[in-house]
Short mmCIF file of C-alpha atoms in Angstrom, two decimals:
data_model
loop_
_atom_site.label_atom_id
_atom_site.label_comp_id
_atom_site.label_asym_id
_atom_site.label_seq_id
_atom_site.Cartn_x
_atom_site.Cartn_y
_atom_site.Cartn_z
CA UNK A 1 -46.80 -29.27 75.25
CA UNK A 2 -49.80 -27.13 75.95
CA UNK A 3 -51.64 -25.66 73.27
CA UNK A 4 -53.93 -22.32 73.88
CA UNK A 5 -56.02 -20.73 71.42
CA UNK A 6 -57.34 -17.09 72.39
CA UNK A 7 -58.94 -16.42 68.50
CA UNK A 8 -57.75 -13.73 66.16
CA UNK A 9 -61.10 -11.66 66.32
CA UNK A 10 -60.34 -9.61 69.30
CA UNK A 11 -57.91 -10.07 72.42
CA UNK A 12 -58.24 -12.16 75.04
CA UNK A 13 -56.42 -11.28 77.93
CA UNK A 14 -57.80 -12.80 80.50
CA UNK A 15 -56.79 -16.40 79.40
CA UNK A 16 -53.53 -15.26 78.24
CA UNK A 17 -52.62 -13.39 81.67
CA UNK A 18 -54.33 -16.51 83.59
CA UNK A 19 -52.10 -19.22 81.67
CA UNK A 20 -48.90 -16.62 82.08
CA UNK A 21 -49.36 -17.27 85.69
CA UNK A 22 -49.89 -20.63 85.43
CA UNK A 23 -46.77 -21.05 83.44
CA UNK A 24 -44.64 -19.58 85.95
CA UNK A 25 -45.23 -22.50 88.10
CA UNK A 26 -44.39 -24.72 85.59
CA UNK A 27 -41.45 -23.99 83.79
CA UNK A 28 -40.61 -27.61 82.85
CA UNK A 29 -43.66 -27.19 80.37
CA UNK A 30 -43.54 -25.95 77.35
CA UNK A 31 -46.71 -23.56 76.84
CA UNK A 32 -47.67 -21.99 73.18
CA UNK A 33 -50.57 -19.62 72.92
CA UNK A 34 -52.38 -18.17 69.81
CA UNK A 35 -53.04 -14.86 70.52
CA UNK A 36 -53.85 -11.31 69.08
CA UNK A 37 -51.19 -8.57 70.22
CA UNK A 38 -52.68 -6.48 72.90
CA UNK A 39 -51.41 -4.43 75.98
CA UNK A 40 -50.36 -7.75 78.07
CA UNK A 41 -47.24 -9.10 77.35
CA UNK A 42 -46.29 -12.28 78.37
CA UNK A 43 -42.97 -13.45 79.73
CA UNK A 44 -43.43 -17.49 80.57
CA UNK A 45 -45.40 -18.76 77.05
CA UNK A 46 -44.48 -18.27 73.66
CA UNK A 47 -46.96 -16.07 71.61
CA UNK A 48 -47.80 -16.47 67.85
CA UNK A 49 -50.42 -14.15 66.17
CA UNK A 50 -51.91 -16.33 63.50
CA UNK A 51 -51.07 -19.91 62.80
CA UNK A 52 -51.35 -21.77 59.50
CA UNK A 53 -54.14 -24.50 59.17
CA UNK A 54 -51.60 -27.03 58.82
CA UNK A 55 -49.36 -26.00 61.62
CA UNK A 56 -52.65 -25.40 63.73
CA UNK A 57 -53.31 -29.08 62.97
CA UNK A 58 -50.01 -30.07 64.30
CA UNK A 59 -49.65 -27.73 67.27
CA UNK A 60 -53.73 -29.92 68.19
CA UNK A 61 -52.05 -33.43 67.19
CA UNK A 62 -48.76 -32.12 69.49
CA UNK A 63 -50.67 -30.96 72.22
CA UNK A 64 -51.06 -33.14 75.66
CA UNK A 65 -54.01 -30.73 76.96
CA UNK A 66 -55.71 -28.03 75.10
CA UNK A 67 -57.09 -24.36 76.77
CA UNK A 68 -59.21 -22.46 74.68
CA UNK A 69 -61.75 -19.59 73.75
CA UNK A 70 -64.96 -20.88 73.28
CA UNK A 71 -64.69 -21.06 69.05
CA UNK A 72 -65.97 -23.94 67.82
CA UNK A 73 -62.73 -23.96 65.33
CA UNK A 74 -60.14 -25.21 68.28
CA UNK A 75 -63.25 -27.55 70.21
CA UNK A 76 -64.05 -29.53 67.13
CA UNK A 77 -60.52 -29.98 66.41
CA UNK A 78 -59.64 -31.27 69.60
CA UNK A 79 -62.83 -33.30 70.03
CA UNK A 80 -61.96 -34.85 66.48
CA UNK A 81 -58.19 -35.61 67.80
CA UNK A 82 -59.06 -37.08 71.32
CA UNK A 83 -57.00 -34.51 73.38
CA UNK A 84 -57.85 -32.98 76.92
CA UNK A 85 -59.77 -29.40 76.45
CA UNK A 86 -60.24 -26.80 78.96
CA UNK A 87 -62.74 -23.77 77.27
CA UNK A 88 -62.49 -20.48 78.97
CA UNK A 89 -65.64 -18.35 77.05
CA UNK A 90 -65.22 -14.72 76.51
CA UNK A 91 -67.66 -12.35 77.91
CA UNK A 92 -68.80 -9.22 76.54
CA UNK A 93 -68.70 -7.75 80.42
CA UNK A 94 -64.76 -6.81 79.44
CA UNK A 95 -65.35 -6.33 75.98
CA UNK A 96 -63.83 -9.71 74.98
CA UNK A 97 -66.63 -9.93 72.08
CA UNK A 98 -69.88 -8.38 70.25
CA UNK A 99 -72.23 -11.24 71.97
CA UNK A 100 -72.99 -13.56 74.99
CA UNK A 101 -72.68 -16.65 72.44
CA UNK A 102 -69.62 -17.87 73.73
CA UNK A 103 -71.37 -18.47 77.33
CA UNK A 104 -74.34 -20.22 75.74
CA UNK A 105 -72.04 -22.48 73.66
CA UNK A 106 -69.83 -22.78 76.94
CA UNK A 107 -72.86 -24.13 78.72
CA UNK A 108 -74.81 -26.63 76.05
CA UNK A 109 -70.78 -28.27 75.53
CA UNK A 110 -69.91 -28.77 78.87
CA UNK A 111 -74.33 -29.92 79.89
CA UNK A 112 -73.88 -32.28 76.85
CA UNK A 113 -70.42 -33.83 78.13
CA UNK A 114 -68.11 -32.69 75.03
CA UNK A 115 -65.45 -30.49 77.11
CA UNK A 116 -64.49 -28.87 80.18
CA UNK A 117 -65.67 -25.64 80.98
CA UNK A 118 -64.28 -22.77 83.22
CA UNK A 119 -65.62 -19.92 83.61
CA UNK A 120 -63.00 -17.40 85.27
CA UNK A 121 -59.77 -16.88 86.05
CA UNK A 122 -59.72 -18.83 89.30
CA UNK A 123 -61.56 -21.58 87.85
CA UNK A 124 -59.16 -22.08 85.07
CA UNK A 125 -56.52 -22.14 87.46
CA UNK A 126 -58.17 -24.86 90.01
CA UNK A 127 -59.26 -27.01 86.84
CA UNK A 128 -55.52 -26.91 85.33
CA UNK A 129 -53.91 -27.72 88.70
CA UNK A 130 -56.96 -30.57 89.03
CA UNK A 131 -55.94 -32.27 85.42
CA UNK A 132 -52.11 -31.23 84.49
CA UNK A 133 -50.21 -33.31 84.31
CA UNK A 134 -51.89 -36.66 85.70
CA UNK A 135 -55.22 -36.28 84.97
CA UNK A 136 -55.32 -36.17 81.19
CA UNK A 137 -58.13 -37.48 79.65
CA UNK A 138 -61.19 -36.14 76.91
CA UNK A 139 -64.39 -36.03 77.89
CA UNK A 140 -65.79 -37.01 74.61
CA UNK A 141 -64.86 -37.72 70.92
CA UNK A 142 -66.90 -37.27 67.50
CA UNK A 143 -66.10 -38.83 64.50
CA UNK A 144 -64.24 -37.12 61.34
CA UNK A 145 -67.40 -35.99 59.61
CA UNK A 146 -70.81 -34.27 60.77
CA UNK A 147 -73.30 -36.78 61.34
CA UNK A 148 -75.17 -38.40 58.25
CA UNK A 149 -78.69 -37.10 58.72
CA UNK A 150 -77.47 -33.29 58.35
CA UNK A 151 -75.53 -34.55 54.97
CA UNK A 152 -78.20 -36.32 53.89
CA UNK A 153 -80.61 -33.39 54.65
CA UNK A 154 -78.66 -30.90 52.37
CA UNK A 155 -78.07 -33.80 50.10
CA UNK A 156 -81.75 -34.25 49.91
CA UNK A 157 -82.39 -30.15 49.11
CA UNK A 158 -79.96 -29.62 46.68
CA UNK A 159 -81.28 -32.52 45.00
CA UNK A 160 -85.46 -31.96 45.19
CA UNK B 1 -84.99 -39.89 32.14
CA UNK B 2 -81.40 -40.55 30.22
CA UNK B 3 -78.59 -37.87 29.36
CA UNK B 4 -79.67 -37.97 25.68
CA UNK B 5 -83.15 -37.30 26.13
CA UNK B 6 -81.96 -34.54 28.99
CA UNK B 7 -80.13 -32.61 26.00
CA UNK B 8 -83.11 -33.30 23.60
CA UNK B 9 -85.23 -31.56 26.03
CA UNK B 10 -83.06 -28.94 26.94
CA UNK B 11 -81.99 -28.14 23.09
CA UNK B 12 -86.31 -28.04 22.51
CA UNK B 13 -87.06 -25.76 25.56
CA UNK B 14 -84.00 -23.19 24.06
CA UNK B 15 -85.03 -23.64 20.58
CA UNK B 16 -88.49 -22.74 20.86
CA UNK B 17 -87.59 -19.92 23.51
CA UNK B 18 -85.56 -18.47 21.11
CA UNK B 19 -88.39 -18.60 17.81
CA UNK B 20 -90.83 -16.97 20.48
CA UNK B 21 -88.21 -14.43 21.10
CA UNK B 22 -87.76 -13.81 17.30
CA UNK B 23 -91.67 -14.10 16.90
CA UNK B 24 -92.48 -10.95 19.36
CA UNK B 25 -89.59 -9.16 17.73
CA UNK B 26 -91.48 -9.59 14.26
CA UNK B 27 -95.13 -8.68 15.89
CA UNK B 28 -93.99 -6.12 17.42
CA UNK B 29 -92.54 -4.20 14.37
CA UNK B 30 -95.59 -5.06 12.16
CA UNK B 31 -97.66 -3.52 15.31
CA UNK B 32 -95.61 -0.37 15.12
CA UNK B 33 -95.42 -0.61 11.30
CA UNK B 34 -99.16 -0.63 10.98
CA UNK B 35 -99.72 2.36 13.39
CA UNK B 36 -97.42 4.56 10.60
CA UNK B 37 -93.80 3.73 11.70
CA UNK B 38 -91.66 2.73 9.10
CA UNK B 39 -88.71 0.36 9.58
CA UNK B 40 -85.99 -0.83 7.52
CA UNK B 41 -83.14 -2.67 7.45
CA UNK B 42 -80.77 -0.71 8.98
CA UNK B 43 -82.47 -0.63 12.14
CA UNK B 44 -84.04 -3.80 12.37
CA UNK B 45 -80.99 -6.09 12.05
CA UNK B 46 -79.06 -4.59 14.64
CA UNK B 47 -81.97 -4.93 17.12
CA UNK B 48 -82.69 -8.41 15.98
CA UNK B 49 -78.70 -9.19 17.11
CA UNK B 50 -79.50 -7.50 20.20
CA UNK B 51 -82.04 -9.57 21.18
CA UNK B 52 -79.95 -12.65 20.23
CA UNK B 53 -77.32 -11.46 22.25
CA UNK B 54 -79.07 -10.36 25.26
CA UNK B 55 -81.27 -13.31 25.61
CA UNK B 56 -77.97 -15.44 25.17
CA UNK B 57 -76.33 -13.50 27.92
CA UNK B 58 -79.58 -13.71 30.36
CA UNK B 59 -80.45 -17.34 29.95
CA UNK B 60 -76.58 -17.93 30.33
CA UNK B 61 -76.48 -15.90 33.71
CA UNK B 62 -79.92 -17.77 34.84
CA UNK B 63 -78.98 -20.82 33.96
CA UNK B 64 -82.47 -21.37 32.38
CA UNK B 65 -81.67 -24.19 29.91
CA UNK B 66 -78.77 -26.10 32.33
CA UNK B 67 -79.43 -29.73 33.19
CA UNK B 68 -79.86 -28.74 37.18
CA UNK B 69 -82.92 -26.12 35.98
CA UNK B 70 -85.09 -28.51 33.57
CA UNK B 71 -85.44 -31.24 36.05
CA UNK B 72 -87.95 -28.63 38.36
CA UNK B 73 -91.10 -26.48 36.88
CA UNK B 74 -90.32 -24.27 39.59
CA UNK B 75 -86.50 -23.46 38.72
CA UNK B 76 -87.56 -22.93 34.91
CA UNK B 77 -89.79 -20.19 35.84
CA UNK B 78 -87.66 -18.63 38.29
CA UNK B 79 -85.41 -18.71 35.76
CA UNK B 80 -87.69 -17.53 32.96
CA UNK B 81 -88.88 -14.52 34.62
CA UNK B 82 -85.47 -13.44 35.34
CA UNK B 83 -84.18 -14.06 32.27
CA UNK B 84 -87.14 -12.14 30.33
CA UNK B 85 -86.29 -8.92 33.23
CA UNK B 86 -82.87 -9.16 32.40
CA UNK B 87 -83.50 -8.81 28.46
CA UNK B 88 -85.93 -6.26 28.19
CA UNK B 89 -83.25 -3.76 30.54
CA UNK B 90 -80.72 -4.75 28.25
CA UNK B 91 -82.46 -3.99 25.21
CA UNK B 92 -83.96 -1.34 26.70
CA UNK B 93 -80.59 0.23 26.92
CA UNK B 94 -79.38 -0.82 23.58
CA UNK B 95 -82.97 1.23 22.14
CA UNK B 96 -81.79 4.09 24.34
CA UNK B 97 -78.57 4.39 22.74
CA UNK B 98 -79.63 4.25 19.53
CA UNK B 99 -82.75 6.59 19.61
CA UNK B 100 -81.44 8.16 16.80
CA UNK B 101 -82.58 5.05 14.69
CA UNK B 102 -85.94 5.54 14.71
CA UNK B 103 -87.61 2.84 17.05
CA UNK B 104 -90.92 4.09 18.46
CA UNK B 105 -90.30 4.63 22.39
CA UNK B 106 -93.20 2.62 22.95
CA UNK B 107 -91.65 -0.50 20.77
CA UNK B 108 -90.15 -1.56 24.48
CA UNK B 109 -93.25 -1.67 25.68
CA UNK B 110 -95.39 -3.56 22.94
CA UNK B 111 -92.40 -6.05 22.53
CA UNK B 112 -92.18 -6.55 26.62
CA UNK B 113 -96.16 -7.08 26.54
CA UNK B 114 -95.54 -9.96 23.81
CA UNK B 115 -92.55 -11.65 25.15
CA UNK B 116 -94.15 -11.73 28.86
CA UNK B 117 -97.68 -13.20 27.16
CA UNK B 118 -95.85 -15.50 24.97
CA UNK B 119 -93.67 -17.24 27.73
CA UNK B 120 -96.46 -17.29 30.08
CA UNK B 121 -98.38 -19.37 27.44
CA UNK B 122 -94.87 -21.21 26.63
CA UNK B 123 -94.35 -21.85 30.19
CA UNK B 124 -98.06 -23.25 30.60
CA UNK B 125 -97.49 -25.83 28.15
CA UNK B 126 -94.39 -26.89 30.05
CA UNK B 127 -96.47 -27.26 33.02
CA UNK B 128 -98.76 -29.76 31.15
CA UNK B 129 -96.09 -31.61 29.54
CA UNK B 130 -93.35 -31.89 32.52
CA UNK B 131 -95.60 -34.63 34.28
CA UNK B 132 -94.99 -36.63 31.14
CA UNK B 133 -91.37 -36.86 31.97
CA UNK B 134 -89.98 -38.95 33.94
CA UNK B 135 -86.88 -37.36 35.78
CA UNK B 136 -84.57 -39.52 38.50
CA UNK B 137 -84.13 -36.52 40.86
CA UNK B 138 -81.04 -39.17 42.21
CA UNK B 139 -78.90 -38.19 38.96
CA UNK B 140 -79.63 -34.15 39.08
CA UNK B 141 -76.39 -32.52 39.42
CA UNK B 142 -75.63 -29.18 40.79
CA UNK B 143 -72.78 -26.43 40.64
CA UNK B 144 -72.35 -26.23 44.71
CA UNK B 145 -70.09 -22.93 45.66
CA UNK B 146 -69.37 -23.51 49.63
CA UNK B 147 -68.94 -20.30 51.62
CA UNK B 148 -67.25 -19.85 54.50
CA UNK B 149 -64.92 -17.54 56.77
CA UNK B 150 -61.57 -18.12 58.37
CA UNK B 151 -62.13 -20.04 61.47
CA UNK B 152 -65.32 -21.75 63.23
CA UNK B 153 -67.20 -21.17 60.63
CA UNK B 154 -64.54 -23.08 57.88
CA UNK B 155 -64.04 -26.16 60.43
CA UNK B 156 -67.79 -26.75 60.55
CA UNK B 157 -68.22 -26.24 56.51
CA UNK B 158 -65.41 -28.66 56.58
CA UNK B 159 -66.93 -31.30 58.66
CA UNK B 160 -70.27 -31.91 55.48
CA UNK B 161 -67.16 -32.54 53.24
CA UNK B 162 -69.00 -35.87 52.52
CA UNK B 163 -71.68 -33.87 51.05
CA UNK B 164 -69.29 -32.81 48.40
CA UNK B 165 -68.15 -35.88 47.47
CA UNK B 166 -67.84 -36.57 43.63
CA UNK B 167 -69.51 -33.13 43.20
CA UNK B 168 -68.83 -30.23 40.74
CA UNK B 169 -68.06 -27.62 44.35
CA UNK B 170 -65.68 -24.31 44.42
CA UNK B 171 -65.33 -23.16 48.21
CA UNK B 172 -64.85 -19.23 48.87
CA UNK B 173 -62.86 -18.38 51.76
CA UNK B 174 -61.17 -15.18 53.00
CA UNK B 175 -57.53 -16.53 53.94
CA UNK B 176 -55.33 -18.04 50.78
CA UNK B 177 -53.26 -20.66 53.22
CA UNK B 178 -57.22 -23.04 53.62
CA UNK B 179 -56.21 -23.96 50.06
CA UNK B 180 -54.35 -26.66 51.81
CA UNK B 181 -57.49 -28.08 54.16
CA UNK B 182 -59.58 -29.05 50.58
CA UNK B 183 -57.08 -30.41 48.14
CA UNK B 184 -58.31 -31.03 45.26
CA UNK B 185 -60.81 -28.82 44.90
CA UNK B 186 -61.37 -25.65 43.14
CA UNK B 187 -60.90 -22.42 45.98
CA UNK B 188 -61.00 -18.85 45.57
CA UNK B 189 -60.58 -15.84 48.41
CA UNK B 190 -62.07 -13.04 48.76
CA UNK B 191 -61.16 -9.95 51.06
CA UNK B 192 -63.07 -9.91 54.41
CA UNK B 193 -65.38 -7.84 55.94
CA UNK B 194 -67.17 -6.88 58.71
CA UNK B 195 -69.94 -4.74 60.07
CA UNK B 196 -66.86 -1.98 60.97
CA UNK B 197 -64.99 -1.34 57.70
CA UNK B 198 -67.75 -0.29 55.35
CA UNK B 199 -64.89 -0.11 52.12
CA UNK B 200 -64.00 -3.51 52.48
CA UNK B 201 -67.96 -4.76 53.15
CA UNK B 202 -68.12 -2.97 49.40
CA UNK B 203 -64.69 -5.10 48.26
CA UNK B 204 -66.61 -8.18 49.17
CA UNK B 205 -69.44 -7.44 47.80
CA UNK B 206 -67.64 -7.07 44.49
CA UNK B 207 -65.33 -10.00 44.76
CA UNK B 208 -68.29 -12.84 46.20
CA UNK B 209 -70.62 -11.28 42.87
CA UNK B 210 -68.18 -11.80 40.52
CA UNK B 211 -66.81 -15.19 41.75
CA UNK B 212 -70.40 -15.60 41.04
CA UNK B 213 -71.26 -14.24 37.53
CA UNK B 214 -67.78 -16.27 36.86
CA UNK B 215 -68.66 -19.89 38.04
CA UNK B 216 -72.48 -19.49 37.71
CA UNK B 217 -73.62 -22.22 40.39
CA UNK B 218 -76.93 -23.60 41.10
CA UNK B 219 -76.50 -23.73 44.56
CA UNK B 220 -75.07 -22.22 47.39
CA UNK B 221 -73.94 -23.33 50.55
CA UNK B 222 -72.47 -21.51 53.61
CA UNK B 223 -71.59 -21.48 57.13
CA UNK B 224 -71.53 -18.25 57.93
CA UNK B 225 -70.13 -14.83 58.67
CA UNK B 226 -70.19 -11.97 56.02
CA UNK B 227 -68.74 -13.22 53.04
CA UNK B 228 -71.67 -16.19 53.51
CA UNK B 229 -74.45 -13.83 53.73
CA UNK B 230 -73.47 -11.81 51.25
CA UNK B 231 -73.30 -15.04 48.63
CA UNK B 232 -76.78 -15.59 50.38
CA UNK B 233 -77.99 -12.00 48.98
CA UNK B 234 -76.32 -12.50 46.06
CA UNK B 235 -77.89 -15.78 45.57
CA UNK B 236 -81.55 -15.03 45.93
CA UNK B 237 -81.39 -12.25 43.38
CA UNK B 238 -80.05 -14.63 40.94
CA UNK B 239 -82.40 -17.43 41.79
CA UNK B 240 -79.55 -19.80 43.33
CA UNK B 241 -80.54 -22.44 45.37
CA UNK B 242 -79.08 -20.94 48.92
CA UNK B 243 -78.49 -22.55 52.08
CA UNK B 244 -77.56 -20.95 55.27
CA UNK B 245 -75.81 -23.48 58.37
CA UNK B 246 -76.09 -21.70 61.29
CA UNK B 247 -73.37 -22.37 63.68
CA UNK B 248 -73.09 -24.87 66.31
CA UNK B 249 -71.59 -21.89 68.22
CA UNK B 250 -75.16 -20.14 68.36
CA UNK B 251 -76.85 -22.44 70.93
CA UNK B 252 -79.31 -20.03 72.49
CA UNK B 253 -81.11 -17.80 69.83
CA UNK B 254 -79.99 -17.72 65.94
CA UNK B 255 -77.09 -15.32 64.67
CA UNK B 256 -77.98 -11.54 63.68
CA UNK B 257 -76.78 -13.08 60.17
CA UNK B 258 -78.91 -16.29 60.39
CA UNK B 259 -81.71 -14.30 61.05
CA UNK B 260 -81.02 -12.48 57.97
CA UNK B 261 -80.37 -15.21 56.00
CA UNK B 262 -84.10 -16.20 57.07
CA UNK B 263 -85.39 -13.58 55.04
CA UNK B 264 -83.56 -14.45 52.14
CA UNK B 265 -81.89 -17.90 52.31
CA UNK B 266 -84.46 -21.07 50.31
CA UNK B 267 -82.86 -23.17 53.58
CA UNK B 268 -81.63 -22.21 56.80
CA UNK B 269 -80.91 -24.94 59.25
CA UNK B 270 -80.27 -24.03 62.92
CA UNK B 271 -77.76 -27.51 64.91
CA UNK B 272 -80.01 -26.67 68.33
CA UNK B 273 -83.26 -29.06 68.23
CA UNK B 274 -84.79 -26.21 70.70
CA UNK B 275 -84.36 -23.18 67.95
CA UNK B 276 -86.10 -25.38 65.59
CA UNK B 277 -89.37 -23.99 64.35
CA UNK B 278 -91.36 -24.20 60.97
CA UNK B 279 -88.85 -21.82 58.44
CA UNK B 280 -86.03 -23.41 60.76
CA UNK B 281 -84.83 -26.76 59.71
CA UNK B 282 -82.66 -28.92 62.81
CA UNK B 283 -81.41 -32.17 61.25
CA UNK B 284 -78.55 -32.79 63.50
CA UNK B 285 -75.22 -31.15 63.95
CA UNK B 286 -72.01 -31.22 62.39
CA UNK B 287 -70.58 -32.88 65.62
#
């Protein structure tokens, strides 16, 4: 199964199109997308508006290879879990959010080694016919808790 | 210092508060008295309930004499101030609506004058006698509220659960179904809002104050988005410890809300070493 996450801020159409056409060429797979209603509709994936926490957990712990926005939400998730991520960042060029923060956090992940970044259409496409379905594997892993200096940090304020 | 001696200290500090209260009260009627007002029972025993009442209800909403506050100087008279503000309005409004009873309108004044001398001496002597004690700043507990909104900004608030280990925390969010993700714990929504909808930014404001006034913590933690910043607002004008997290998802410059929250946040910590700078704290990320 492939998981994609497109946010429930705003729409995301570009990813959802992208993975539509993607699907069509592989309709052995079963593909299931989070995604806002918007003008696109899609005929090859199945589309759910807003997902429970704990069915979000088990659509990540279900999923063979993750494609995502670039929220931090679905990228921790699947960095804590171990699975495959592809992040697509939205770009305020077509409206697809308020700020370039996506891009910046696209960059700093994918410099630092924590997930695979594409950054358009054609890229997703090359990267997903690169990895699916042979070429699974995460780039990186963190543990189930933020590091202990930040904890220790706040501890540390709240206490002096 | 032990638990015993922490509620001898604590009963002291709020017993002596309260004669100093009861003391101004007294100097300020003789004052008015002697300059040809004359007072009697009928009026002065109401107002003496007031100010029972309304220092009870301002210490209470302050915090002033919890465990958390008497460990620092600095808390008490954050505390103290805002306590003493809080009183005077209040029974400033309780002389208003009873003008008819015949309290000078300059009685506020005189009685505001004493109070504010006789806590600044009060609060003096605390600051020569707090060295004396010897608090273990390990034991201090605090009432933590967490903060955050659906999303990013709950997953990373999530990922310092160890922080909250064994802790007295209540975590605010703005969908009910998160109740699941902290088990366990107290949690509370609150309707969301945005820079778009300006009714529902005034729904929020609402809901995140009284969740507030209700569970009265000494600190506050958040992640982000508006329900955070508004806690942080809410926060600072009650003298709560506050502590803004940036997000991990702001990697170039801090969020319009962090930068905010640098205005009125105690702590704001930024998880990019590179937008660390002296009001910014970086001590690693939640990765």
């Amino acid at each position: 199964m492939i998981f994609v996450t497109a946010g429930t801020q705003l729409p995301f159409d570009r990813l959802i199109k992208t993975i539509d056409e993607i699907a069509s060429e592989f309709p052995d797979t079963h593909f299931v997308a989070q995604a806002l209603e918007s003008d696109y509709k899609a005929k090859n994936i199945e589309v759910l508006k807003f997902i429970s926490p704990t069915d979000f957990n088990s659509y990540i712990d279900n999923a063979e290879l993750i494609i995502s926005h670039a929220g931090m939400g679905t990228i921790i998730s699947a960095l804590v879990k171990q699975k495959p991520i592809i992040v697509m960042p939205r770009l305020t060029k077509y409206n697809e959010h308020r700020n370039e923060h996506q891009l910046g956090t696209s960059k700093k992940m994918d410099s630092l080694g924590y997930v695979d970044v594409v950054y358009d259409e054609q890229e997703l496409i090359i990267k997903f016919r690169h990895m699916w379905p042979k070429n699974l594997k995460p780039r990186n892993r963190i543990g189930e808790a933020a590091s202990e200096e930040i904890i220790n940090s706040i501890n540390n304020f709240i206490k002096y | 210092m032990l638990r015993p001696q922490l509620f001898l200290l604590r009963f002291l500090l709020a017993f002596t508060d309260f004669i100093l209260l009861n003391l101004c009260l007294f100097a300020g009627f003789h004052f008015s008295a002697k300059y040809g007002f004359q007072f009697n029972h009928q009026s002065t025993f109401p107002a003496l309930v007031t100010i029972w009442v309304s220092w009870f209800l301002s210490t209470n909403i302050f915090r002033l004499y919890s465990e958390y506050t008497v460990y620092k100087l600095q808390d008490i008279y954050k505390a103290t101030w805002r306590s003493m503000v809080l009183h005077v309005a209040l029974f400033s409004i309780y002389l208003l609506l009873t003008i008819h009873s015949g309290f000078p309108s300059y009685f506020i004044f005189i009685y505001s004058l004493f109070i504010i001398s006789a806590f600044f001496f009060s609060r003096i002597l605390c600051l020569a006698f707090m060295p004396l004690l010897n608090f273990d700043f390990n034991n201090r507990k605090a009432n933590i509220l967490a903060i955050a909104s659906v999303g990013g900004h709950w997953i990373e608030l999530l990922r310092i659960m160890p922080l909250f280990k064994e802790k007295d925390v209540t975590f605010i969010s703005n969908k009910p179904s998160l109740k699941d993700t902290v088990r366990g714990y107290k949690f509370y929504t609150v309707p969301d809002a945005n820079r778009d909808n300006k009714f529902n930014l005034i729904r929020c404001i609402l809901s995140v104050f009284a969740f507030i006034l209700f569970l009265r913590p000494q600190v506050i933690i958040t992640t982000g988005a508006a329900p955070g910043l508004l806690g942080i607002l809410i926060g600072r004008i009650l003298g709560i410890k506050t502590i803004w997290i940036d997000s991990i998802a702001n990697a170039e410059k801090l969020s319009l809300s962090g930068l905010i929250a640098l205005r009125l946040a105690d702590r704001v910590y930024t998880q990019w070493e590179h937008l660390a700078n002296p009001k910014v704290v970086f001590s690693g990320n939640i990765l």
